[in-house]
């Protein structure tokens, strides 16, 4: 597998909100300060332009955590159990198939084995070049923003994301971008922690009970120092009520096909949505 990605599927005249520079033959992402050279029919992200990218404060949250993140997400005494539950729901919602599947906010690429096992060719997109350094050992990756995907309109049939609705700054724009890059009939599976029972406004008590605290109804970013979770106490979290998450995808044009609530506890820790672009 190549070191850091070499990207996919983009036609320079058809690229969402990225800016095509005809003279330099690059596609420019103004937000990230990133240029994707266009070669042989594809955008390419080279190591050099990955390094040049300018991260805004909030986008650098995962920088420097990659090794640690990768290990706790596989440690059954830490976040491993939750991650396995999410990937097992992912497996059942995706089903077997073939062709490219986009893993948006792929992190260190921990879901890649599942999708390969199902028959797909996963390609990861993430905003953190540190996370991608590890992910690149598991799947081809591209440095990119869910809210500005460097991918052509209608170019993939399948996409998914795990544990990211609590990270994406702009869920509305991300949902629209995912809708844009999917072909008609394309599917998107989103799996995240369950906003009702897990996160800023739900405090686990003994014997599986959960204390609900005020604040649930409002979508807002909760700073790391206010959170107790292993990952969230380092990176913070976007709290979004269930209705906001679902309605954001519906407003982007998706049809909701199936909802799964899962995880190991008595109360669901995970919320999974299977969505269709008709
Ligand atoms: C909790 S991690 C989840 C990683 C992976 N999906 C998993 O299952 O382990 C959230 C990831 O989303 C990435 N991320 C945050 N904002 C993003 C954005 N706007 N576009 C793409 N990736 C983003 C972070 O860099 C991080 O790797």
PDB file of C-alpha atoms and ligand atoms in Angstrom:
ATOM      1  CA  UNK A   1       0.000   0.000   0.000  1.00  0.00           C
ATOM      2  CA  UNK A   2       1.301   3.446  -0.807  1.00  0.00           C
ATOM      3  CA  UNK A   3       2.580   5.601   1.939  1.00  0.00           C
ATOM      4  CA  UNK A   4       0.151   8.479   2.000  1.00  0.00           C
ATOM      5  CA  UNK A   5      -2.659   8.647  -0.343  1.00  0.00           C
ATOM      6  CA  UNK A   6      -3.072   9.051  -3.859  1.00  0.00           C
ATOM      7  CA  UNK A   7      -6.493   9.904  -4.373  1.00  0.00           C
ATOM      8  CA  UNK A   8      -9.493   9.123  -6.233  1.00  0.00           C
ATOM      9  CA  UNK A   9     -12.381   9.803  -8.248  1.00  0.00           C
ATOM     10  CA  UNK A  10     -12.332  13.468  -8.914  1.00  0.00           C
ATOM     11  CA  UNK A  11     -12.883  15.306 -12.113  1.00  0.00           C
ATOM     12  CA  UNK A  12     -11.601  18.894 -11.853  1.00  0.00           C
ATOM     13  CA  UNK A  13     -14.766  20.345 -13.286  1.00  0.00           C
ATOM     14  CA  UNK A  14     -16.854  18.510 -10.709  1.00  0.00           C
ATOM     15  CA  UNK A  15     -15.566  18.877  -7.194  1.00  0.00           C
ATOM     16  CA  UNK A  16     -18.030  20.331  -4.717  1.00  0.00           C
ATOM     17  CA  UNK A  17     -16.812  23.603  -3.314  1.00  0.00           C
ATOM     18  CA  UNK A  18     -13.104  23.112  -4.048  1.00  0.00           C
ATOM     19  CA  UNK A  19     -11.508  25.528  -6.492  1.00  0.00           C
ATOM     20  CA  UNK A  20     -10.019  24.266  -9.733  1.00  0.00           C
ATOM     21  CA  UNK A  21      -6.923  26.216 -10.787  1.00  0.00           C
ATOM     22  CA  UNK A  22      -6.648  25.574 -14.508  1.00  0.00           C
ATOM     23  CA  UNK A  23      -3.215  27.148 -14.819  1.00  0.00           C
ATOM     24  CA  UNK A  24      -1.499  25.208 -12.027  1.00  0.00           C
ATOM     25  CA  UNK A  25      -3.695  22.141 -12.641  1.00  0.00           C
ATOM     26  CA  UNK A  26      -4.441  21.777  -8.971  1.00  0.00           C
ATOM     27  CA  UNK A  27      -7.639  21.711  -7.001  1.00  0.00           C
ATOM     28  CA  UNK A  28      -7.391  24.111  -4.102  1.00  0.00           C
ATOM     29  CA  UNK A  29      -9.088  23.666  -0.746  1.00  0.00           C
ATOM     30  CA  UNK A  30      -9.144  27.207   0.662  1.00  0.00           C
ATOM     31  CA  UNK A  31     -10.186  26.111   4.147  1.00  0.00           C
ATOM     32  CA  UNK A  32      -7.282  23.714   4.636  1.00  0.00           C
ATOM     33  CA  UNK A  33      -4.832  25.607   2.438  1.00  0.00           C
ATOM     34  CA  UNK A  34      -4.324  22.358   0.552  1.00  0.00           C
ATOM     35  CA  UNK A  35      -3.695  21.739  -3.149  1.00  0.00           C
ATOM     36  CA  UNK A  36      -4.571  18.479  -4.823  1.00  0.00           C
ATOM     37  CA  UNK A  37      -2.583  18.126  -8.061  1.00  0.00           C
ATOM     38  CA  UNK A  38      -4.612  16.640 -10.863  1.00  0.00           C
ATOM     39  CA  UNK A  39      -2.776  13.874 -12.694  1.00  0.00           C
ATOM     40  CA  UNK A  40      -3.910  11.089 -14.951  1.00  0.00           C
ATOM     41  CA  UNK A  41      -7.554  11.672 -14.223  1.00  0.00           C
ATOM     42  CA  UNK A  42      -7.263  11.764 -10.432  1.00  0.00           C
ATOM     43  CA  UNK A  43      -6.519  14.150  -7.613  1.00  0.00           C
ATOM     44  CA  UNK A  44      -3.293  13.195  -5.909  1.00  0.00           C
ATOM     45  CA  UNK A  45      -2.327  14.063  -2.422  1.00  0.00           C
ATOM     46  CA  UNK A  46       1.400  13.817  -1.979  1.00  0.00           C
ATOM     47  CA  UNK A  47       3.296  13.648   1.269  1.00  0.00           C
ATOM     48  CA  UNK A  48       4.526  17.139   0.596  1.00  0.00           C
ATOM     49  CA  UNK A  49       1.177  18.814   0.233  1.00  0.00           C
ATOM     50  CA  UNK A  50      -0.120  16.909   3.255  1.00  0.00           C
ATOM     51  CA  UNK A  51       2.656  18.468   5.269  1.00  0.00           C
ATOM     52  CA  UNK A  52       1.912  21.918   3.894  1.00  0.00           C
ATOM     53  CA  UNK A  53      -1.676  21.798   5.014  1.00  0.00           C
ATOM     54  CA  UNK A  54      -2.588  24.407   7.591  1.00  0.00           C
ATOM     55  CA  UNK A  55      -4.751  23.107  10.369  1.00  0.00           C
ATOM     56  CA  UNK A  56      -7.114  25.420  12.109  1.00  0.00           C
ATOM     57  CA  UNK A  57      -7.192  25.096  15.887  1.00  0.00           C
ATOM     58  CA  UNK A  58     -10.271  22.939  16.166  1.00  0.00           C
ATOM     59  CA  UNK A  59      -9.093  20.667  13.376  1.00  0.00           C
ATOM     60  CA  UNK A  60      -5.869  19.787  15.114  1.00  0.00           C
ATOM     61  CA  UNK A  61      -7.599  18.045  17.985  1.00  0.00           C
ATOM     62  CA  UNK A  62      -6.359  14.583  17.067  1.00  0.00           C
ATOM     63  CA  UNK A  63      -2.816  15.606  16.133  1.00  0.00           C
ATOM     64  CA  UNK A  64      -0.222  13.867  18.282  1.00  0.00           C
ATOM     65  CA  UNK A  65      -2.675  11.272  19.638  1.00  0.00           C
ATOM     66  CA  UNK A  66      -2.599   8.699  16.853  1.00  0.00           C
ATOM     67  CA  UNK A  67      -0.588   5.881  18.478  1.00  0.00           C
ATOM     68  CA  UNK A  68      -2.482   6.275  21.738  1.00  0.00           C
ATOM     69  CA  UNK A  69      -5.870   6.445  19.967  1.00  0.00           C
ATOM     70  CA  UNK A  70      -5.103   3.395  17.862  1.00  0.00           C
ATOM     71  CA  UNK A  71      -4.135   1.341  20.897  1.00  0.00           C
ATOM     72  CA  UNK A  72      -7.026   2.252  23.244  1.00  0.00           C
ATOM     73  CA  UNK A  73      -9.556   1.591  20.464  1.00  0.00           C
ATOM     74  CA  UNK A  74      -8.238  -1.981  20.278  1.00  0.00           C
ATOM     75  CA  UNK A  75      -7.858  -2.524  24.012  1.00  0.00           C
ATOM     76  CA  UNK A  76     -10.822  -4.547  25.289  1.00  0.00           C
ATOM     77  CA  UNK A  77     -10.365  -2.999  28.752  1.00  0.00           C
ATOM     78  CA  UNK A  78     -10.604   0.460  27.278  1.00  0.00           C
ATOM     79  CA  UNK A  79     -12.579   1.579  24.178  1.00  0.00           C
ATOM     80  CA  UNK A  80     -12.054  -1.710  22.319  1.00  0.00           C
ATOM     81  CA  UNK A  81     -15.361  -3.222  23.366  1.00  0.00           C
ATOM     82  CA  UNK A  82     -17.346  -0.196  22.181  1.00  0.00           C
ATOM     83  CA  UNK A  83     -15.367  -0.053  18.937  1.00  0.00           C
ATOM     84  CA  UNK A  84     -15.984  -3.754  18.258  1.00  0.00           C
ATOM     85  CA  UNK A  85     -19.719  -3.302  18.835  1.00  0.00           C
ATOM     86  CA  UNK A  86     -19.743  -0.395  16.373  1.00  0.00           C
ATOM     87  CA  UNK A  87     -17.780  -2.311  13.729  1.00  0.00           C
ATOM     88  CA  UNK A  88     -20.048  -5.313  14.118  1.00  0.00           C
ATOM     89  CA  UNK A  89     -23.131  -3.115  13.509  1.00  0.00           C
ATOM     90  CA  UNK A  90     -21.276  -1.600  10.561  1.00  0.00           C
ATOM     91  CA  UNK A  91     -20.706  -5.064   9.144  1.00  0.00           C
ATOM     92  CA  UNK A  92     -24.367  -5.980   9.358  1.00  0.00           C
ATOM     93  CA  UNK A  93     -25.611  -2.683   7.907  1.00  0.00           C
ATOM     94  CA  UNK A  94     -23.156  -2.623   4.997  1.00  0.00           C
ATOM     95  CA  UNK A  95     -23.539  -6.278   4.032  1.00  0.00           C
ATOM     96  CA  UNK A  96     -21.299  -7.928   1.478  1.00  0.00           C
ATOM     97  CA  UNK A  97     -20.447  -6.122  -1.730  1.00  0.00           C
ATOM     98  CA  UNK A  98     -17.700  -4.783  -3.879  1.00  0.00           C
ATOM     99  CA  UNK A  99     -16.244  -1.534  -5.180  1.00  0.00           C
ATOM    100  CA  UNK A 100     -15.014   1.547  -3.402  1.00  0.00           C
ATOM    101  CA  UNK A 101     -16.395   2.453  -0.012  1.00  0.00           C
ATOM    102  CA  UNK A 102     -15.435   5.764   1.577  1.00  0.00           C
ATOM    103  CA  UNK A 103     -14.541   5.754   5.268  1.00  0.00           C
ATOM    104  CA  UNK A 104     -15.091   9.393   6.223  1.00  0.00           C
ATOM    105  CA  UNK A 105     -13.197  10.441   9.344  1.00  0.00           C
ATOM    106  CA  UNK A 106     -11.380   7.106   9.135  1.00  0.00           C
ATOM    107  CA  UNK A 107      -9.010   7.911  12.006  1.00  0.00           C
ATOM    108  CA  UNK A 108      -6.315   5.229  12.117  1.00  0.00           C
ATOM    109  CA  UNK A 109      -8.331   3.019   9.759  1.00  0.00           C
ATOM    110  CA  UNK A 110      -9.580   0.505  12.300  1.00  0.00           C
ATOM    111  CA  UNK A 111     -12.734  -0.320  10.332  1.00  0.00           C
ATOM    112  CA  UNK A 112     -10.799  -1.146   7.165  1.00  0.00           C
ATOM    113  CA  UNK A 113     -10.424  -4.859   7.882  1.00  0.00           C
ATOM    114  CA  UNK A 114     -14.192  -5.228   8.254  1.00  0.00           C
ATOM    115  CA  UNK A 115     -14.963  -3.604   4.927  1.00  0.00           C
ATOM    116  CA  UNK A 116     -12.225  -5.527   3.124  1.00  0.00           C
ATOM    117  CA  UNK A 117     -13.588  -8.739   4.607  1.00  0.00           C
ATOM    118  CA  UNK A 118     -17.016  -7.823   3.187  1.00  0.00           C
ATOM    119  CA  UNK A 119     -15.465  -7.490  -0.283  1.00  0.00           C
ATOM    120  CA  UNK A 120     -15.138  -3.696  -0.576  1.00  0.00           C
ATOM    121  CA  UNK A 121     -12.128  -1.499  -1.300  1.00  0.00           C
ATOM    122  CA  UNK A 122     -12.115   1.099   1.484  1.00  0.00           C
ATOM    123  CA  UNK A 123     -10.601   4.537   0.993  1.00  0.00           C
ATOM    124  CA  UNK A 124     -10.169   6.731   4.047  1.00  0.00           C
ATOM    125  CA  UNK A 125     -10.604  10.491   4.387  1.00  0.00           C
ATOM    126  CA  UNK A 126      -9.565  12.283   7.557  1.00  0.00           C
ATOM    127  CA  UNK A 127      -8.568  15.735   8.672  1.00  0.00           C
ATOM    128  CA  UNK A 128      -5.687  14.595  10.848  1.00  0.00           C
ATOM    129  CA  UNK A 129      -2.478  13.750   9.089  1.00  0.00           C
ATOM    130  CA  UNK A 130      -1.259  12.106  12.281  1.00  0.00           C
ATOM    131  CA  UNK A 131      -4.197   9.674  12.282  1.00  0.00           C
ATOM    132  CA  UNK A 132      -3.675   9.091   8.549  1.00  0.00           C
ATOM    133  CA  UNK A 133      -0.023   8.187   9.094  1.00  0.00           C
ATOM    134  CA  UNK A 134      -1.256   5.039  10.849  1.00  0.00           C
ATOM    135  CA  UNK A 135      -4.341   4.549   8.677  1.00  0.00           C
ATOM    136  CA  UNK A 136      -2.174   4.498   5.535  1.00  0.00           C
ATOM    137  CA  UNK A 137      -0.821   1.115   6.666  1.00  0.00           C
ATOM    138  CA  UNK A 138      -4.380  -0.262   6.547  1.00  0.00           C
ATOM    139  CA  UNK A 139      -6.005   1.446   3.555  1.00  0.00           C
ATOM    140  CA  UNK A 140      -5.370   4.144   0.941  1.00  0.00           C
ATOM    141  CA  UNK A 141      -6.096   7.504   2.526  1.00  0.00           C
ATOM    142  CA  UNK A 142      -6.562  11.133   1.647  1.00  0.00           C
ATOM    143  CA  UNK A 143      -6.256  14.159   3.875  1.00  0.00           C
ATOM    144  CA  UNK A 144      -9.588  15.915   3.546  1.00  0.00           C
ATOM    145  CA  UNK A 145     -12.516  17.486   5.283  1.00  0.00           C
ATOM    146  CA  UNK A 146     -15.934  15.845   5.583  1.00  0.00           C
ATOM    147  CA  UNK A 147     -17.387  19.297   4.957  1.00  0.00           C
ATOM    148  CA  UNK A 148     -15.402  19.711   1.720  1.00  0.00           C
ATOM    149  CA  UNK A 149     -14.774  16.252   0.335  1.00  0.00           C
ATOM    150  CA  UNK A 150     -12.150  16.172  -2.450  1.00  0.00           C
ATOM    151  CA  UNK A 151     -14.327  13.778  -4.374  1.00  0.00           C
ATOM    152  CA  UNK A 152     -16.528  14.137  -7.434  1.00  0.00           C
ATOM    153  CA  UNK A 153     -20.275  14.334  -7.491  1.00  0.00           C
ATOM    154  CA  UNK A 154     -22.084  10.973  -7.686  1.00  0.00           C
ATOM    155  CA  UNK A 155     -18.840   9.007  -7.773  1.00  0.00           C
ATOM    156  CA  UNK A 156     -19.196   6.380  -5.023  1.00  0.00           C
ATOM    157  CA  UNK A 157     -21.961   3.929  -4.181  1.00  0.00           C
ATOM    158  CA  UNK A 158     -21.201   3.503  -0.519  1.00  0.00           C
ATOM    159  CA  UNK A 159     -19.783   5.493   2.385  1.00  0.00           C
ATOM    160  CA  UNK A 160     -19.719   5.175   6.151  1.00  0.00           C
ATOM    161  CA  UNK A 161     -18.392   6.873   9.215  1.00  0.00           C
ATOM    162  CA  UNK A 162     -17.829   5.685  12.767  1.00  0.00           C
ATOM    163  CA  UNK A 163     -17.595   7.843  15.903  1.00  0.00           C
ATOM    164  CA  UNK A 164     -17.497  11.158  14.055  1.00  0.00           C
ATOM    165  CA  UNK A 165     -20.809  12.983  14.521  1.00  0.00           C
ATOM    166  CA  UNK A 166     -19.229  14.002  17.842  1.00  0.00           C
ATOM    167  CA  UNK A 167     -16.220  15.425  15.954  1.00  0.00           C
ATOM    168  CA  UNK A 168     -17.411  17.061  12.771  1.00  0.00           C
ATOM    169  CA  UNK A 169     -17.574  20.774  13.268  1.00  0.00           C
ATOM    170  CA  UNK A 170     -20.136  21.212  10.526  1.00  0.00           C
ATOM    171  CA  UNK A 171     -22.483  18.244  10.433  1.00  0.00           C
ATOM    172  CA  UNK A 172     -24.904  19.956   8.095  1.00  0.00           C
ATOM    173  CA  UNK A 173     -22.288  20.620   5.446  1.00  0.00           C
ATOM    174  CA  UNK A 174     -20.746  17.174   5.927  1.00  0.00           C
ATOM    175  CA  UNK A 175     -24.122  15.494   5.381  1.00  0.00           C
ATOM    176  CA  UNK A 176     -24.619  17.517   2.188  1.00  0.00           C
ATOM    177  CA  UNK A 177     -21.128  16.613   0.989  1.00  0.00           C
ATOM    178  CA  UNK A 178     -21.709  12.911   1.582  1.00  0.00           C
ATOM    179  CA  UNK A 179     -25.004  13.153  -0.287  1.00  0.00           C
ATOM    180  CA  UNK A 180     -23.252  14.943  -3.152  1.00  0.00           C
ATOM    181  CA  UNK A 181     -20.506  12.342  -3.660  1.00  0.00           C
ATOM    182  CA  UNK A 182     -22.881   9.352  -3.568  1.00  0.00           C
ATOM    183  CA  UNK A 183     -24.422   8.106  -6.762  1.00  0.00           C
ATOM    184  CA  UNK A 184     -28.215   7.749  -6.890  1.00  0.00           C
ATOM    185  CA  UNK A 185     -29.094   4.566  -5.023  1.00  0.00           C
ATOM    186  CA  UNK A 186     -25.959   5.039  -2.929  1.00  0.00           C
ATOM    187  CA  UNK A 187     -25.951   4.309   0.780  1.00  0.00           C
ATOM    188  CA  UNK A 188     -24.364   5.934   3.813  1.00  0.00           C
ATOM    189  CA  UNK A 189     -24.042   4.307   7.217  1.00  0.00           C
ATOM    190  CA  UNK A 190     -23.362   6.531  10.199  1.00  0.00           C
ATOM    191  CA  UNK A 191     -22.468   5.035  13.578  1.00  0.00           C
ATOM    192  CA  UNK A 192     -21.773   7.145  16.612  1.00  0.00           C
ATOM    193  CA  UNK A 193     -22.208   7.134  20.356  1.00  0.00           C
ATOM    194  CA  UNK A 194     -25.861   7.353  21.331  1.00  0.00           C
ATOM    195  CA  UNK A 195     -26.521  10.996  22.243  1.00  0.00           C
ATOM    196  CA  UNK A 196     -29.247  10.048  24.739  1.00  0.00           C
ATOM    197  CA  UNK A 197     -27.243   7.645  26.842  1.00  0.00           C
ATOM    198  CA  UNK A 198     -23.582   8.391  26.263  1.00  0.00           C
ATOM    199  CA  UNK A 199     -21.663  11.629  26.496  1.00  0.00           C
ATOM    200  CA  UNK A 200     -21.734  15.006  28.067  1.00  0.00           C
ATOM    201  CA  UNK A 201     -25.217  14.895  29.554  1.00  0.00           C
ATOM    202  CA  UNK A 202     -25.329  11.256  30.675  1.00  0.00           C
ATOM    203  CA  UNK A 203     -23.304  10.256  33.690  1.00  0.00           C
ATOM    204  CA  UNK A 204     -22.878   6.508  34.211  1.00  0.00           C
ATOM    205  CA  UNK A 205     -23.717   5.453  37.773  1.00  0.00           C
ATOM    206  CA  UNK A 206     -23.257   2.046  39.369  1.00  0.00           C
ATOM    207  CA  UNK A 207     -25.291  -0.992  38.235  1.00  0.00           C
ATOM    208  CA  UNK A 208     -25.799   0.323  34.724  1.00  0.00           C
ATOM    209  CA  UNK A 209     -27.873   3.308  35.778  1.00  0.00           C
ATOM    210  CA  UNK A 210     -27.381   6.632  34.021  1.00  0.00           C
ATOM    211  CA  UNK A 211     -27.960  10.066  35.469  1.00  0.00           C
ATOM    212  CA  UNK A 212     -29.351  12.426  32.825  1.00  0.00           C
ATOM    213  CA  UNK A 213     -28.173  15.999  33.217  1.00  0.00           C
ATOM    214  CA  UNK A 214     -29.682  19.175  31.764  1.00  0.00           C
ATOM    215  CA  UNK A 215     -28.302  20.365  28.430  1.00  0.00           C
ATOM    216  CA  UNK A 216     -29.310  17.477  26.171  1.00  0.00           C
ATOM    217  CA  UNK A 217     -31.590  19.541  23.925  1.00  0.00           C
ATOM    218  CA  UNK A 218     -28.939  21.866  22.596  1.00  0.00           C
ATOM    219  CA  UNK A 219     -26.336  21.056  19.930  1.00  0.00           C
ATOM    220  CA  UNK A 220     -23.036  22.373  21.205  1.00  0.00           C
ATOM    221  CA  UNK A 221     -19.358  21.675  21.482  1.00  0.00           C
ATOM    222  CA  UNK A 222     -18.368  20.512  24.961  1.00  0.00           C
ATOM    223  CA  UNK A 223     -14.801  21.300  25.949  1.00  0.00           C
ATOM    224  CA  UNK A 224     -12.469  18.437  26.972  1.00  0.00           C
ATOM    225  CA  UNK A 225     -12.156  19.615  30.580  1.00  0.00           C
ATOM    226  CA  UNK A 226     -15.924  19.102  31.060  1.00  0.00           C
ATOM    227  CA  UNK A 227     -15.841  15.510  29.828  1.00  0.00           C
ATOM    228  CA  UNK A 228     -14.770  12.287  31.512  1.00  0.00           C
ATOM    229  CA  UNK A 229     -14.446   9.815  28.602  1.00  0.00           C
ATOM    230  CA  UNK A 230     -11.002   8.464  27.680  1.00  0.00           C
ATOM    231  CA  UNK A 231     -10.925  10.121  24.268  1.00  0.00           C
ATOM    232  CA  UNK A 232     -13.363  12.967  24.878  1.00  0.00           C
ATOM    233  CA  UNK A 233     -11.478  14.316  27.890  1.00  0.00           C
ATOM    234  CA  UNK A 234      -8.653  14.986  25.432  1.00  0.00           C
ATOM    235  CA  UNK A 235     -10.469  16.169  22.307  1.00  0.00           C
ATOM    236  CA  UNK A 236     -13.862  17.397  23.492  1.00  0.00           C
ATOM    237  CA  UNK A 237     -17.095  16.437  21.761  1.00  0.00           C
ATOM    238  CA  UNK A 238     -19.938  17.834  19.751  1.00  0.00           C
ATOM    239  CA  UNK A 239     -23.128  16.953  21.560  1.00  0.00           C
ATOM    240  CA  UNK A 240     -26.088  16.729  19.197  1.00  0.00           C
ATOM    241  CA  UNK A 241     -29.548  15.493  20.215  1.00  0.00           C
ATOM    242  CA  UNK A 242     -30.813  12.470  18.248  1.00  0.00           C
ATOM    243  CA  UNK A 243     -33.366  14.600  16.398  1.00  0.00           C
ATOM    244  CA  UNK A 244     -30.638  17.003  15.219  1.00  0.00           C
ATOM    245  CA  UNK A 245     -28.456  14.162  13.941  1.00  0.00           C
ATOM    246  CA  UNK A 246     -31.301  12.454  12.071  1.00  0.00           C
ATOM    247  CA  UNK A 247     -32.881  15.668  10.758  1.00  0.00           C
ATOM    248  CA  UNK A 248     -29.527  16.906   9.463  1.00  0.00           C
ATOM    249  CA  UNK A 249     -29.199  13.830   7.247  1.00  0.00           C
ATOM    250  CA  UNK A 250     -32.858  14.072   6.172  1.00  0.00           C
ATOM    251  CA  UNK A 251     -32.403  17.756   5.277  1.00  0.00           C
ATOM    252  CA  UNK A 252     -29.398  16.841   3.142  1.00  0.00           C
ATOM    253  CA  UNK A 253     -31.786  14.703   1.074  1.00  0.00           C
ATOM    254  CA  UNK A 254     -31.248  11.232   2.542  1.00  0.00           C
ATOM    255  CA  UNK A 255     -34.014   8.748   3.221  1.00  0.00           C
ATOM    256  CA  UNK A 256     -33.690   6.950   6.561  1.00  0.00           C
ATOM    257  CA  UNK A 257     -33.820   3.225   5.929  1.00  0.00           C
ATOM    258  CA  UNK A 258     -32.903   1.641   9.250  1.00  0.00           C
ATOM    259  CA  UNK A 259     -31.932   2.620  12.788  1.00  0.00           C
ATOM    260  CA  UNK A 260     -29.931   0.385  15.123  1.00  0.00           C
ATOM    261  CA  UNK A 261     -29.297   1.068  18.805  1.00  0.00           C
ATOM    262  CA  UNK A 262     -26.537  -1.123  20.191  1.00  0.00           C
ATOM    263  CA  UNK A 263     -23.526  -1.690  22.357  1.00  0.00           C
ATOM    264  CA  UNK A 264     -22.846  -3.937  25.329  1.00  0.00           C
ATOM    265  CA  UNK A 265     -24.737  -2.234  28.157  1.00  0.00           C
ATOM    266  CA  UNK A 266     -28.376  -2.424  29.251  1.00  0.00           C
ATOM    267  CA  UNK A 267     -28.935   0.967  27.660  1.00  0.00           C
ATOM    268  CA  UNK A 268     -27.739   1.572  24.097  1.00  0.00           C
ATOM    269  CA  UNK A 269     -24.316   3.160  23.785  1.00  0.00           C
ATOM    270  CA  UNK A 270     -24.424   3.376  20.000  1.00  0.00           C
ATOM    271  CA  UNK A 271     -26.771   4.860  17.448  1.00  0.00           C
ATOM    272  CA  UNK A 272     -26.470   3.661  13.856  1.00  0.00           C
ATOM    273  CA  UNK A 273     -28.311   5.097  10.869  1.00  0.00           C
ATOM    274  CA  UNK A 274     -28.540   3.515   7.454  1.00  0.00           C
ATOM    275  CA  UNK A 275     -29.376   6.198   4.874  1.00  0.00           C
ATOM    276  CA  UNK A 276     -30.195   6.111   1.206  1.00  0.00           C
ATOM    277  CA  UNK A 277     -29.752   8.601  -1.596  1.00  0.00           C
ATOM    278  CA  UNK A 278     -32.711   7.763  -3.848  1.00  0.00           C
TER     279      UNK A 278
HETATM  280  C1  LIG B   1     -13.242   9.441  17.188  1.00  0.00           C
HETATM  281  S1  LIG B   1     -12.252   9.462  15.753  1.00  0.00           S
HETATM  282  C2  LIG B   1     -12.997   8.128  14.809  1.00  0.00           C
HETATM  283  C3  LIG B   1     -12.016   7.458  13.906  1.00  0.00           C
HETATM  284  C4  LIG B   1     -12.480   6.175  13.233  1.00  0.00           C
HETATM  285  N1  LIG B   1     -13.655   6.405  12.422  1.00  0.00           N
HETATM  286  C5  LIG B   1     -12.705   5.066  14.216  1.00  0.00           C
HETATM  287  O1  LIG B   1     -13.709   4.355  14.135  1.00  0.00           O
HETATM  288  O2  LIG B   1     -11.821   4.856  15.056  1.00  0.00           O
HETATM  289  C6  LIG B   1     -12.810  10.879  14.866  1.00  0.00           C
HETATM  290  C7  LIG B   1     -11.973  11.156  13.625  1.00  0.00           C
HETATM  291  O3  LIG B   1     -12.618  12.160  12.848  1.00  0.00           O
HETATM  292  C8  LIG B   1     -11.619  12.991  12.289  1.00  0.00           C
HETATM  293  N2  LIG B   1     -12.248  14.270  11.905  1.00  0.00           N
HETATM  294  C9  LIG B   1     -12.676  15.265  12.722  1.00  0.00           C
HETATM  295  N3  LIG B   1     -13.224  16.239  11.998  1.00  0.00           N
HETATM  296  C10 LIG B   1     -13.149  15.849  10.681  1.00  0.00           C
HETATM  297  C11 LIG B   1     -13.567  16.427   9.455  1.00  0.00           C
HETATM  298  N4  LIG B   1     -14.186  17.603   9.432  1.00  0.00           N
HETATM  299  N5  LIG B   1     -13.326  15.751   8.324  1.00  0.00           N
HETATM  300  C12 LIG B   1     -12.697  14.553   8.335  1.00  0.00           C
HETATM  301  N6  LIG B   1     -12.298  13.944   9.478  1.00  0.00           N
HETATM  302  C13 LIG B   1     -12.522  14.579  10.635  1.00  0.00           C
HETATM  303  C14 LIG B   1     -10.578  13.086  13.383  1.00  0.00           C
HETATM  304  O4  LIG B   1      -9.332  13.521  12.885  1.00  0.00           O
HETATM  305  C15 LIG B   1     -10.566  11.667  13.917  1.00  0.00           C
HETATM  306  O5  LIG B   1      -9.628  10.869  13.257  1.00  0.00           O
END
